[in-house]
Short mmCIF file of C-alpha atoms and ligand atoms in Angstrom, two decimals:
data_model
loop_
_atom_site.label_atom_id
_atom_site.label_comp_id
_atom_site.label_asym_id
_atom_site.label_seq_id
_atom_site.Cartn_x
_atom_site.Cartn_y
_atom_site.Cartn_z
CA MET A 1 -4.74 30.39 10.33
CA LYS A 2 -6.14 32.77 12.94
CA VAL A 3 -3.43 33.56 15.44
CA LEU A 4 -4.05 35.17 18.82
CA ILE A 5 -0.95 36.84 20.26
CA VAL A 6 -1.01 37.34 24.04
CA GLU A 7 2.02 39.45 24.99
CA ASP A 8 2.28 42.38 27.39
CA ASP A 9 5.43 43.94 25.97
CA VAL A 10 4.21 46.39 23.32
CA ALA A 11 7.24 46.24 21.03
CA THR A 12 7.30 42.43 20.98
CA ARG A 13 3.54 42.34 20.46
CA LYS A 14 3.67 44.66 17.43
CA GLY A 15 6.66 42.76 16.04
CA LEU A 16 4.90 39.41 16.31
CA GLU A 17 1.72 40.81 14.84
CA SER A 18 3.44 41.98 11.69
CA ALA A 19 5.59 38.84 11.44
CA VAL A 20 2.49 36.63 11.60
CA ARG A 21 0.75 38.79 9.00
CA ASP A 22 3.81 38.59 6.73
CA LEU A 23 3.59 34.80 6.91
CA GLY A 24 0.09 35.02 5.45
CA HIS A 25 -1.87 34.38 8.64
CA GLU A 26 -4.49 36.48 10.38
CA PRO A 27 -3.22 37.91 13.69
CA ARG A 28 -4.98 39.51 16.61
CA ALA A 29 -2.90 40.85 19.49
CA VAL A 30 -3.79 41.50 23.13
CA GLY A 31 -1.77 42.39 26.23
CA THR A 32 -3.49 40.66 29.16
CA ALA A 33 -5.06 37.36 30.17
CA GLY A 34 -8.40 39.11 30.60
CA GLU A 35 -8.39 40.49 27.06
CA ALA A 36 -7.25 37.10 25.80
CA ALA A 37 -10.29 35.39 27.32
CA ARG A 38 -12.60 37.74 25.43
CA ALA A 39 -10.62 37.44 22.18
CA ILE A 40 -10.75 33.63 22.33
CA GLU A 41 -14.54 33.84 22.40
CA GLU A 42 -15.00 36.29 19.55
CA PHE A 43 -11.98 35.64 17.36
CA ALA A 44 -11.91 31.81 17.75
CA PRO A 45 -8.19 31.50 17.04
CA ASP A 46 -6.59 28.35 15.56
CA VAL A 47 -3.29 29.09 17.25
CA LEU A 48 -2.36 30.95 20.44
CA MET A 49 1.04 32.55 20.93
CA VAL A 50 1.35 33.26 24.63
CA ASP A 51 3.90 34.94 26.84
CA VAL A 52 4.38 33.06 30.11
CA HIS A 53 4.22 36.06 32.47
CA LEU A 54 1.25 38.34 31.92
CA PRO A 55 0.33 41.27 34.16
CA ASP A 56 -2.89 39.59 35.28
CA GLY A 57 -2.07 35.93 34.96
CA ASP A 58 -0.24 33.02 33.39
CA GLY A 59 -0.03 32.55 29.60
CA ILE A 60 0.10 28.79 29.77
CA GLU A 61 -3.13 28.83 31.77
CA VAL A 62 -4.69 31.01 29.07
CA PHE A 63 -3.77 28.39 26.48
CA ARG A 64 -5.04 25.54 28.63
CA THR A 65 -8.46 27.17 28.93
CA ALA A 66 -8.57 27.93 25.21
CA ARG A 67 -7.76 24.33 24.40
CA GLU A 68 -10.40 22.95 26.70
CA ALA A 69 -12.93 24.83 24.60
CA ALA A 70 -11.44 23.56 21.31
CA PRO A 71 -8.98 20.63 21.56
CA GLU A 72 -7.63 21.06 18.02
CA ARG A 73 -6.13 24.43 18.95
CA ASP A 74 -2.36 24.78 18.80
CA GLY A 75 -0.20 26.75 21.20
CA ILE A 76 3.21 28.40 21.03
CA VAL A 77 4.84 29.70 24.20
CA ILE A 78 7.18 32.66 23.90
CA THR A 79 9.23 33.62 26.89
CA GLY A 80 12.03 35.92 27.93
CA GLN A 81 13.28 33.57 30.61
CA ALA A 82 13.16 29.86 29.87
CA SER A 83 12.74 27.68 32.92
CA LEU A 84 12.49 23.95 33.16
CA ASP A 85 9.30 24.22 35.22
CA SER A 86 7.46 26.38 32.76
CA ALA A 87 8.70 24.31 29.81
CA VAL A 88 7.39 21.13 31.43
CA GLU A 89 4.11 22.81 32.28
CA ALA A 90 3.78 24.08 28.71
CA LEU A 91 4.37 20.62 27.28
CA ARG A 92 1.79 19.13 29.63
CA ALA A 93 -0.72 21.71 28.47
CA GLY A 94 -0.17 20.47 24.90
CA VAL A 95 1.84 23.39 23.56
CA SER A 96 3.68 22.48 20.37
CA ASP A 97 6.57 24.96 20.60
CA TYR A 98 8.42 26.73 23.38
CA LEU A 99 10.42 29.64 22.01
CA LEU A 100 12.86 32.10 23.51
CA LYS A 101 12.74 35.83 22.87
CA PRO A 102 13.92 37.51 20.76
CA LEU A 103 12.32 35.49 17.94
CA ARG A 104 13.86 35.43 14.50
CA PRO A 105 11.41 35.64 11.57
CA ALA A 106 12.93 32.52 9.99
CA GLN A 107 12.33 30.57 13.19
CA LEU A 108 8.72 31.68 13.26
CA GLU A 109 8.28 30.70 9.64
CA VAL A 110 9.41 27.14 10.32
CA VAL A 111 7.12 26.85 13.34
CA PHE A 112 4.10 28.01 11.36
CA GLN A 113 4.90 25.82 8.38
CA ARG A 114 5.01 22.80 10.63
CA LEU A 115 1.73 23.70 12.31
CA ALA A 116 0.05 24.26 8.97
CA ALA A 117 1.32 20.93 7.60
CA ARG A 118 0.06 19.05 10.60
CA ARG A 119 -3.34 20.70 10.45
CA THR A 120 -3.73 19.83 6.76
CA LEU A 121 -2.80 16.25 7.46
CA GLU A 122 -5.28 16.02 10.31
CA SER A 123 -8.08 17.45 8.25
CA GLU A 124 -7.27 15.00 5.44
CA VAL A 125 -7.46 12.15 7.89
CA ASP A 126 -10.82 13.47 9.12
CA THR A 127 -12.05 13.61 5.52
CA LEU A 128 -11.00 10.03 4.94
CA ARG A 129 -12.80 8.91 8.09
CA ALA A 130 -15.94 10.79 7.10
CA GLU A 131 -15.80 9.27 3.61
CA LEU A 132 -15.95 5.84 5.15
CA GLN A 133 -19.23 6.51 6.87
CA GLU A 134 -20.83 7.79 3.71
CA THR A 135 -19.57 5.66 0.89
CA GLY A 136 -18.10 2.48 2.28
CA LYS A 137 -14.64 3.73 1.36
CA LEU A 138 -11.60 3.80 3.58
CA GLY A 139 -8.53 5.07 1.76
CA GLU A 140 -8.27 2.84 -1.31
CA MET A 141 -10.47 0.16 0.22
CA ILE A 142 -14.08 -0.33 -0.73
CA SER A 143 -16.56 -2.37 1.22
CA LYS A 144 -19.99 -2.38 2.80
CA SER A 145 -19.91 -5.89 4.20
CA ALA A 146 -20.05 -6.80 7.88
CA ALA A 147 -16.94 -8.97 7.53
CA MET A 148 -14.92 -6.01 6.28
CA ALA A 149 -16.45 -3.55 8.75
CA ARG A 150 -14.36 -5.27 11.41
CA VAL A 151 -11.28 -4.87 9.25
CA PHE A 152 -12.03 -1.17 8.64
CA GLU A 153 -12.45 -0.60 12.35
CA ALA A 154 -9.15 -2.35 13.07
CA VAL A 155 -7.40 -0.30 10.38
CA ARG A 156 -8.67 2.98 11.79
CA ARG A 157 -7.72 2.03 15.31
CA VAL A 158 -4.25 0.84 14.55
CA ALA A 159 -3.50 3.70 12.17
CA ARG A 160 -3.38 6.08 15.12
CA SER A 161 -0.92 3.94 17.05
CA THR A 162 2.63 2.93 16.20
CA ALA A 163 2.13 -0.79 16.85
CA PRO A 164 3.49 -3.33 14.37
CA VAL A 165 0.70 -4.88 12.30
CA LEU A 166 0.51 -8.36 10.79
CA ILE A 167 -1.96 -8.76 7.93
CA THR A 168 -3.03 -12.24 6.92
CA GLY A 169 -5.29 -13.16 4.04
CA GLN A 170 -5.46 -15.18 0.85
CA SER A 171 -3.66 -14.07 -2.26
CA GLY A 172 -5.37 -11.08 -3.86
CA SER A 173 -7.56 -10.35 -0.85
CA GLY A 174 -6.16 -6.84 -0.43
CA LYS A 175 -3.32 -7.10 2.09
CA GLU A 176 -1.25 -4.43 0.41
CA VAL A 177 -4.24 -2.10 0.11
CA VAL A 178 -4.80 -2.49 3.85
CA ALA A 179 -1.16 -1.69 4.54
CA ARG A 180 -1.30 1.43 2.36
CA THR A 181 -4.51 2.55 4.02
CA ILE A 182 -3.03 2.18 7.50
CA HIS A 183 -0.15 4.34 6.34
CA ARG A 184 -2.42 6.96 4.77
CA LEU A 185 -4.58 7.26 7.86
CA SER A 186 -1.62 7.56 10.20
CA ARG A 187 0.36 10.56 11.30
CA ARG A 188 3.11 9.14 9.10
CA ALA A 189 1.12 9.75 5.93
CA SER A 190 3.46 12.44 4.61
CA ALA A 191 6.53 10.18 5.05
CA PRO A 192 7.28 7.30 2.65
CA PHE A 193 5.47 3.96 2.43
CA VAL A 194 7.84 1.28 1.18
CA ALA A 195 6.80 -2.26 0.27
CA PHE A 196 9.36 -5.02 0.28
CA ASN A 197 8.93 -8.63 -0.74
CA CYS A 198 10.91 -10.77 1.71
CA GLY A 199 10.97 -13.81 -0.54
CA ALA A 200 12.38 -11.90 -3.45
CA ILE A 201 16.13 -12.43 -3.50
CA SER A 202 19.26 -13.91 -1.98
CA LEU A 203 20.28 -13.10 1.59
CA THR A 204 23.23 -10.85 0.75
CA LEU A 205 21.12 -8.82 -1.61
CA ILE A 206 18.15 -8.75 0.71
CA GLU A 207 20.32 -7.50 3.57
CA SER A 208 21.72 -4.74 1.47
CA GLU A 209 18.27 -3.86 0.12
CA LEU A 210 16.83 -3.61 3.62
CA PHE A 211 19.71 -2.11 5.56
CA GLY A 212 21.84 -0.57 2.82
CA HIS A 213 25.57 -1.02 2.41
CA GLU A 214 28.80 0.94 2.55
CA ARG A 215 31.00 1.33 -0.48
CA GLY A 216 33.23 -1.69 -1.03
CA SER A 217 31.47 -3.86 1.53
CA PHE A 218 31.13 -6.66 -1.03
CA THR A 219 32.01 -7.27 -4.67
CA GLY A 220 29.89 -4.99 -6.77
CA ALA A 221 29.18 -2.52 -3.97
CA ASP A 222 30.79 0.42 -5.72
CA LYS A 223 28.65 3.06 -4.05
CA ARG A 224 27.05 3.53 -0.67
CA ARG A 225 23.43 2.48 -0.79
CA ILE A 226 20.62 3.51 1.53
CA GLY A 227 18.35 0.60 2.41
CA TYR A 228 14.58 0.52 2.78
CA PHE A 229 14.81 0.86 6.54
CA GLU A 230 16.40 4.26 6.12
CA GLU A 231 14.32 5.15 3.09
CA SER A 232 11.07 4.66 4.96
CA ASN A 233 12.26 6.58 8.02
CA GLY A 234 9.33 8.39 9.58
CA GLY A 235 6.92 6.29 7.54
CA SER A 236 5.86 2.67 7.16
CA LEU A 237 7.68 -0.38 5.86
CA LEU A 238 5.65 -3.31 4.51
CA LEU A 239 7.45 -6.62 4.80
CA ASP A 240 5.48 -8.82 2.43
CA GLU A 241 5.45 -12.63 2.41
CA ILE A 242 7.29 -12.93 5.72
CA THR A 243 7.01 -16.72 5.74
CA GLU A 244 9.23 -16.80 2.65
CA MET A 245 12.10 -15.08 4.43
CA GLY A 246 15.24 -17.18 4.95
CA ALA A 247 16.24 -18.24 8.48
CA ASP A 248 19.31 -15.96 8.52
CA LEU A 249 17.32 -12.89 7.63
CA GLN A 250 14.78 -13.74 10.32
CA VAL A 251 17.53 -13.75 12.95
CA LYS A 252 18.91 -10.49 11.64
CA LEU A 253 15.51 -8.82 11.51
CA LEU A 254 14.63 -9.95 15.02
CA ARG A 255 17.86 -8.46 16.31
CA VAL A 256 17.15 -5.16 14.56
CA LEU A 257 13.61 -5.00 15.90
CA GLU A 258 14.81 -5.71 19.42
CA ALA A 259 17.74 -3.30 19.40
CA LYS A 260 15.83 -0.70 17.35
CA THR A 261 19.11 0.04 15.57
CA PHE A 262 20.93 -1.51 12.64
CA ARG A 263 24.08 -1.11 10.60
CA ARG A 264 24.52 -0.88 6.88
CA VAL A 265 26.27 -3.92 5.44
CA GLY A 266 29.98 -3.20 6.00
CA GLY A 267 29.11 -0.25 8.24
CA THR A 268 30.31 0.50 11.76
CA GLN A 269 27.76 3.09 12.75
CA ASP A 270 24.52 2.17 14.55
CA ILE A 271 21.58 3.73 12.78
CA ARG A 272 18.29 4.41 14.50
CA VAL A 273 15.13 4.93 12.51
CA ASP A 274 11.54 5.61 13.41
CA LEU A 275 9.14 3.55 11.34
CA ARG A 276 6.15 1.31 11.61
CA ILE A 277 6.58 -2.25 10.43
CA ILE A 278 3.60 -3.78 8.71
CA SER A 279 4.04 -7.40 7.70
CA ALA A 280 1.87 -9.57 5.51
CA THR A 281 1.50 -13.18 4.51
CA ASN A 282 -0.96 -15.29 2.55
CA ARG A 283 -0.11 -18.36 4.62
CA ASP A 284 -1.20 -19.29 8.10
CA PRO A 285 1.69 -18.01 10.23
CA LEU A 286 1.07 -20.58 12.97
CA GLU A 287 1.37 -23.35 10.37
CA ALA A 288 4.56 -21.77 9.11
CA ILE A 289 5.95 -21.78 12.66
CA LYS A 290 5.06 -25.48 13.02
CA GLU A 291 6.79 -26.25 9.75
CA GLY A 292 9.88 -24.38 10.95
CA LYS A 293 9.55 -21.70 8.26
CA LEU A 294 8.89 -18.79 10.59
CA ARG A 295 10.60 -18.10 13.90
CA GLU A 296 8.15 -17.92 16.74
CA ASP A 297 9.98 -15.05 18.47
CA LEU A 298 9.95 -12.99 15.28
CA TYR A 299 6.26 -13.76 14.79
CA TYR A 300 5.43 -12.35 18.23
CA ARG A 301 7.41 -9.21 17.51
CA LEU A 302 5.57 -8.62 14.24
CA ASN A 303 2.14 -9.71 15.36
CA VAL A 304 1.36 -7.06 17.95
CA PHE A 305 -1.80 -6.09 16.09
CA PRO A 306 -3.19 -8.81 13.79
CA ILE A 307 -5.59 -8.08 10.94
CA ALA A 308 -7.16 -11.06 9.18
CA LEU A 309 -8.66 -10.30 5.78
CA PRO A 310 -11.64 -12.47 4.89
CA PRO A 311 -11.63 -14.11 1.43
CA LEU A 312 -13.95 -12.49 -1.10
CA THR A 313 -16.48 -15.33 -0.84
CA GLU A 314 -17.07 -14.41 2.81
CA ARG A 315 -18.14 -10.93 1.76
CA ARG A 316 -20.19 -11.52 -1.36
CA GLU A 317 -22.20 -8.35 -0.84
CA ASP A 318 -19.01 -6.46 -1.73
CA ILE A 319 -18.71 -8.11 -5.16
CA PRO A 320 -21.11 -5.80 -7.07
CA LEU A 321 -19.66 -2.79 -5.29
CA LEU A 322 -16.10 -3.74 -6.20
CA ALA A 323 -17.10 -4.75 -9.74
CA GLU A 324 -18.65 -1.34 -10.31
CA HIS A 325 -15.65 0.42 -8.78
CA PHE A 326 -13.24 -1.45 -11.06
CA ARG A 327 -15.50 -1.00 -14.11
CA ARG A 328 -15.46 2.77 -13.66
CA HIS A 329 -11.75 2.79 -13.13
CA ILE A 330 -11.13 0.68 -16.23
CA GLU A 331 -13.50 2.84 -18.27
CA GLU A 332 -11.39 5.87 -17.39
CA GLN A 333 -8.19 4.05 -18.14
CA GLU A 334 -9.18 2.34 -21.40
CA LYS A 335 -11.33 5.17 -22.76
CA ALA A 336 -13.31 2.71 -24.88
CA GLY A 337 -16.74 4.09 -24.08
CA VAL A 338 -19.32 3.77 -21.33
CA LYS A 339 -20.36 0.19 -20.66
CA ALA A 340 -22.85 -0.54 -17.91
CA TRP A 341 -23.59 -3.78 -16.10
CA ASP A 342 -26.49 -5.95 -17.07
CA PRO A 343 -27.74 -6.85 -13.55
CA ALA A 344 -27.65 -10.55 -14.47
CA ALA A 345 -23.91 -10.21 -15.18
CA LEU A 346 -23.36 -8.89 -11.68
CA GLY A 347 -25.39 -11.81 -10.35
CA ILE A 348 -22.99 -14.24 -12.00
CA LEU A 349 -20.00 -12.47 -10.48
CA GLU A 350 -21.64 -12.61 -7.08
CA ALA A 351 -22.12 -16.36 -7.26
CA HIS A 352 -18.59 -17.18 -8.41
CA ALA A 353 -15.96 -18.87 -6.18
CA TRP A 354 -13.05 -16.36 -6.64
CA PRO A 355 -9.97 -18.31 -5.64
CA GLY A 356 -7.89 -15.27 -6.61
CA ASN A 357 -10.12 -12.94 -4.58
CA VAL A 358 -10.34 -9.22 -5.34
CA ARG A 359 -7.45 -9.24 -7.81
CA GLU A 360 -9.14 -11.97 -9.84
CA LEU A 361 -12.39 -10.03 -9.80
CA ARG A 362 -10.63 -6.94 -11.07
CA ASN A 363 -9.05 -8.91 -13.91
CA VAL A 364 -12.39 -10.43 -14.91
CA VAL A 365 -14.04 -7.01 -14.92
CA HIS A 366 -11.23 -5.66 -17.07
CA ARG A 367 -11.58 -8.45 -19.61
CA ALA A 368 -15.37 -8.23 -19.62
CA TYR A 369 -15.08 -4.55 -20.41
CA LEU A 370 -12.68 -5.20 -23.28
CA MET A 371 -14.82 -8.04 -24.67
CA THR A 372 -17.98 -5.94 -24.71
CA GLU A 373 -18.80 -4.30 -28.05
CA GLY A 374 -21.99 -2.43 -27.12
CA ASP A 375 -22.85 -0.39 -24.06
CA THR A 376 -23.91 -3.23 -21.76
CA ILE A 377 -21.77 -5.95 -20.22
CA ALA A 378 -23.88 -9.04 -20.83
CA PRO A 379 -24.16 -12.10 -18.57
CA GLU A 380 -22.88 -14.33 -21.40
CA THR A 381 -19.68 -12.29 -21.67
CA VAL A 382 -18.99 -12.69 -17.97
CA GLN A 383 -19.94 -16.35 -17.97
CA GLU A 384 -17.52 -17.11 -20.78
CA LEU A 385 -14.65 -15.52 -18.89
CA LEU A 386 -15.19 -17.28 -15.60
CA PRO A 387 -14.34 -20.92 -16.30
CA ALA A 388 -11.12 -19.77 -17.91
CA VAL A 389 -9.85 -17.94 -14.84
CA SER A 390 -10.99 -20.04 -11.92
CA GLY A 391 -10.47 -23.50 -10.56
CA LYS A 392 -7.38 -25.54 -10.05
CA THR A 393 -5.89 -25.07 -13.49
CA LEU A 394 -4.68 -21.61 -12.58
CA GLN A 395 -1.97 -20.28 -10.38
CA PRO A 396 -1.54 -16.76 -9.12
CA MET A 397 1.53 -15.21 -10.71
CA LYS A 398 4.40 -15.16 -8.27
CA THR A 399 7.13 -13.97 -10.58
CA ARG A 400 8.14 -11.12 -8.28
CA ARG A 401 10.01 -13.54 -6.14
CA SER A 402 12.31 -14.79 -8.82
CA SER A 403 14.70 -11.97 -9.53
CA ASP A 404 16.17 -8.77 -8.27
CA SER A 405 14.78 -6.48 -10.94
CA GLN A 406 11.30 -7.75 -10.32
CA ALA A 407 11.68 -7.14 -6.62
CA LEU A 408 12.46 -3.53 -7.40
CA GLN A 409 9.49 -3.31 -9.69
CA PHE A 410 7.31 -4.59 -6.88
CA ARG A 411 8.68 -1.95 -4.58
CA ARG A 412 7.85 0.86 -6.96
CA GLY A 413 4.46 -0.07 -8.24
CA GLY A 414 3.23 -2.87 -6.07
CA PRO A 415 1.88 -6.08 -7.53
CA SER A 416 -1.24 -4.36 -8.78
CA GLY A 417 -0.55 -5.34 -12.36
CA ALA A 418 -0.16 -9.01 -11.52
CA GLY A 419 -2.63 -11.28 -13.19
CA TYR A 420 -3.17 -14.94 -13.78
CA ARG A 421 -1.60 -17.35 -16.15
CA HIS A 422 -2.48 -20.81 -17.21
CA ARG A 423 -0.42 -23.65 -15.99
CA SER A 424 0.19 -25.66 -19.11
N1 LIG B 1 -11.29 -3.66 -0.50
C1 LIG B 1 -10.76 -3.32 -1.68
N2 LIG B 1 -11.23 -2.25 -2.35
C2 LIG B 1 -10.73 -1.90 -3.55
N3 LIG B 1 -9.76 -2.56 -4.17
C3 LIG B 1 -9.25 -3.64 -3.56
C4 LIG B 1 -9.72 -4.07 -2.29
N4 LIG B 1 -9.03 -5.17 -1.93
C5 LIG B 1 -8.17 -5.41 -2.93
N5 LIG B 1 -8.28 -4.50 -3.92
C6 LIG B 1 -7.52 -4.49 -5.18
O1 LIG B 1 -7.27 -5.85 -5.51
C7 LIG B 1 -5.95 -6.04 -5.98
C8 LIG B 1 -5.20 -7.00 -5.09
O2 LIG B 1 -4.97 -6.42 -3.80
P1 LIG B 1 -3.57 -6.56 -3.02
O3 LIG B 1 -2.44 -6.46 -3.95
O4 LIG B 1 -3.64 -5.64 -1.87
O5 LIG B 1 -3.73 -8.07 -2.53
P2 LIG B 1 -2.73 -8.95 -1.66
O6 LIG B 1 -3.54 -9.59 -0.60
O7 LIG B 1 -1.58 -8.13 -1.24
O8 LIG B 1 -2.27 -10.08 -2.70
P3 LIG B 1 -0.95 -11.02 -2.71
O9 LIG B 1 -1.15 -12.03 -1.62
O10 LIG B 1 -1.00 -11.65 -4.06
O11 LIG B 1 0.21 -10.15 -2.50
C9 LIG B 1 -5.34 -4.66 -6.03
O12 LIG B 1 -5.53 -4.14 -7.33
C10 LIG B 1 -6.17 -3.86 -5.05
O13 LIG B 1 -6.17 -2.51 -5.38
MG1 LIG B 2 0.47 -8.37 -1.67
#
């Protein structure tokens, strides 16, 4: 990073200059506000380190002007005499650190590491946004359809905020991908994303999974355990299948969301975490409320920002795009040679009903690839696969709900490997 040091005291100025250089950045140092104005023009610094009192002006003002010209600029105030007024003014101007002289090199190192990390993250987010415009890609999501354009826009908007998000959509329509993308596009991207299936296990276990427990709090609790709420601190927590959550857990969760603190099972200490809750369901939440399966007050807490994913059949123009994306991915994974689409095969996929949505499409593409001997995926191959995987004879696999170990598996890898099985 290019760092402009604005400091009138010669010894401090020289010291800062060499410290910044030692940290691997490119310094330039000046002693007055007037010189700073010229240096900002020519040198175009990424970061300004300014002293508050300069012989010909005010350092915070220097930063403010520099930032007006380039809003992504960062500022560090260094001062000999901290005052509440100048600290408040500095914060208002958008300065990221307010440091007291004399500065220790270690302190400076931490400040610069943090600035660098944030700048990388921001440029990654910019790259992701730019990618969307060009290729119809947003994070892991692919689409060029009008129906999904609304979803993409919602994802980008909400990613910047901290609002709780509720994602609804049929099974396999991409709810988890949306949740991951929101996380990746947010300022929380470098903190963990944790997915948790609310219907997975019994209440005692679920409570301890979510909130953790203290040693000896129940039979079998031989060690302290950190729950997902603590694990995802700073990041995002996906609560999946919220309509499958028991009534007791709903009460507990509502209380935690209202109080913004919780206790580990058997614990006495209130724990506060900073995370974004994303929840998801493949059922109509309003129906679930009517049926008494979902508490209305909890629903309103979770549903600050709703995102409704359209089923695949409402975005048929995405089918060839997704099919090609999965084909390439599978080709890389299976390493069984290049196999291209016969256009007629894509036509068949486009016309299909897809009750299992994008996941079903991915599975069909995978099987079509494996069934193809030559270098072209033929329409007959695709046609033969379709009746076997669609219609009422099939059920999406929901095994994750049935046992503890599977819940953990879900948490690690997500349900991406889930497929379909015949109901016999
Ligand atoms: N827009 C998309 N672009 C690329 N891949 C997608 C898209 N939507 C879904 N997928 C893929 O489809 C599969 C299913 O998506 P996901 O697991 O997010 O669905 P879901 O709605 O959470 O399903 P369920 O209700 O069964 O939990 C995943 O492999 C995912 O990567
Ligand atoms: Mg899911």
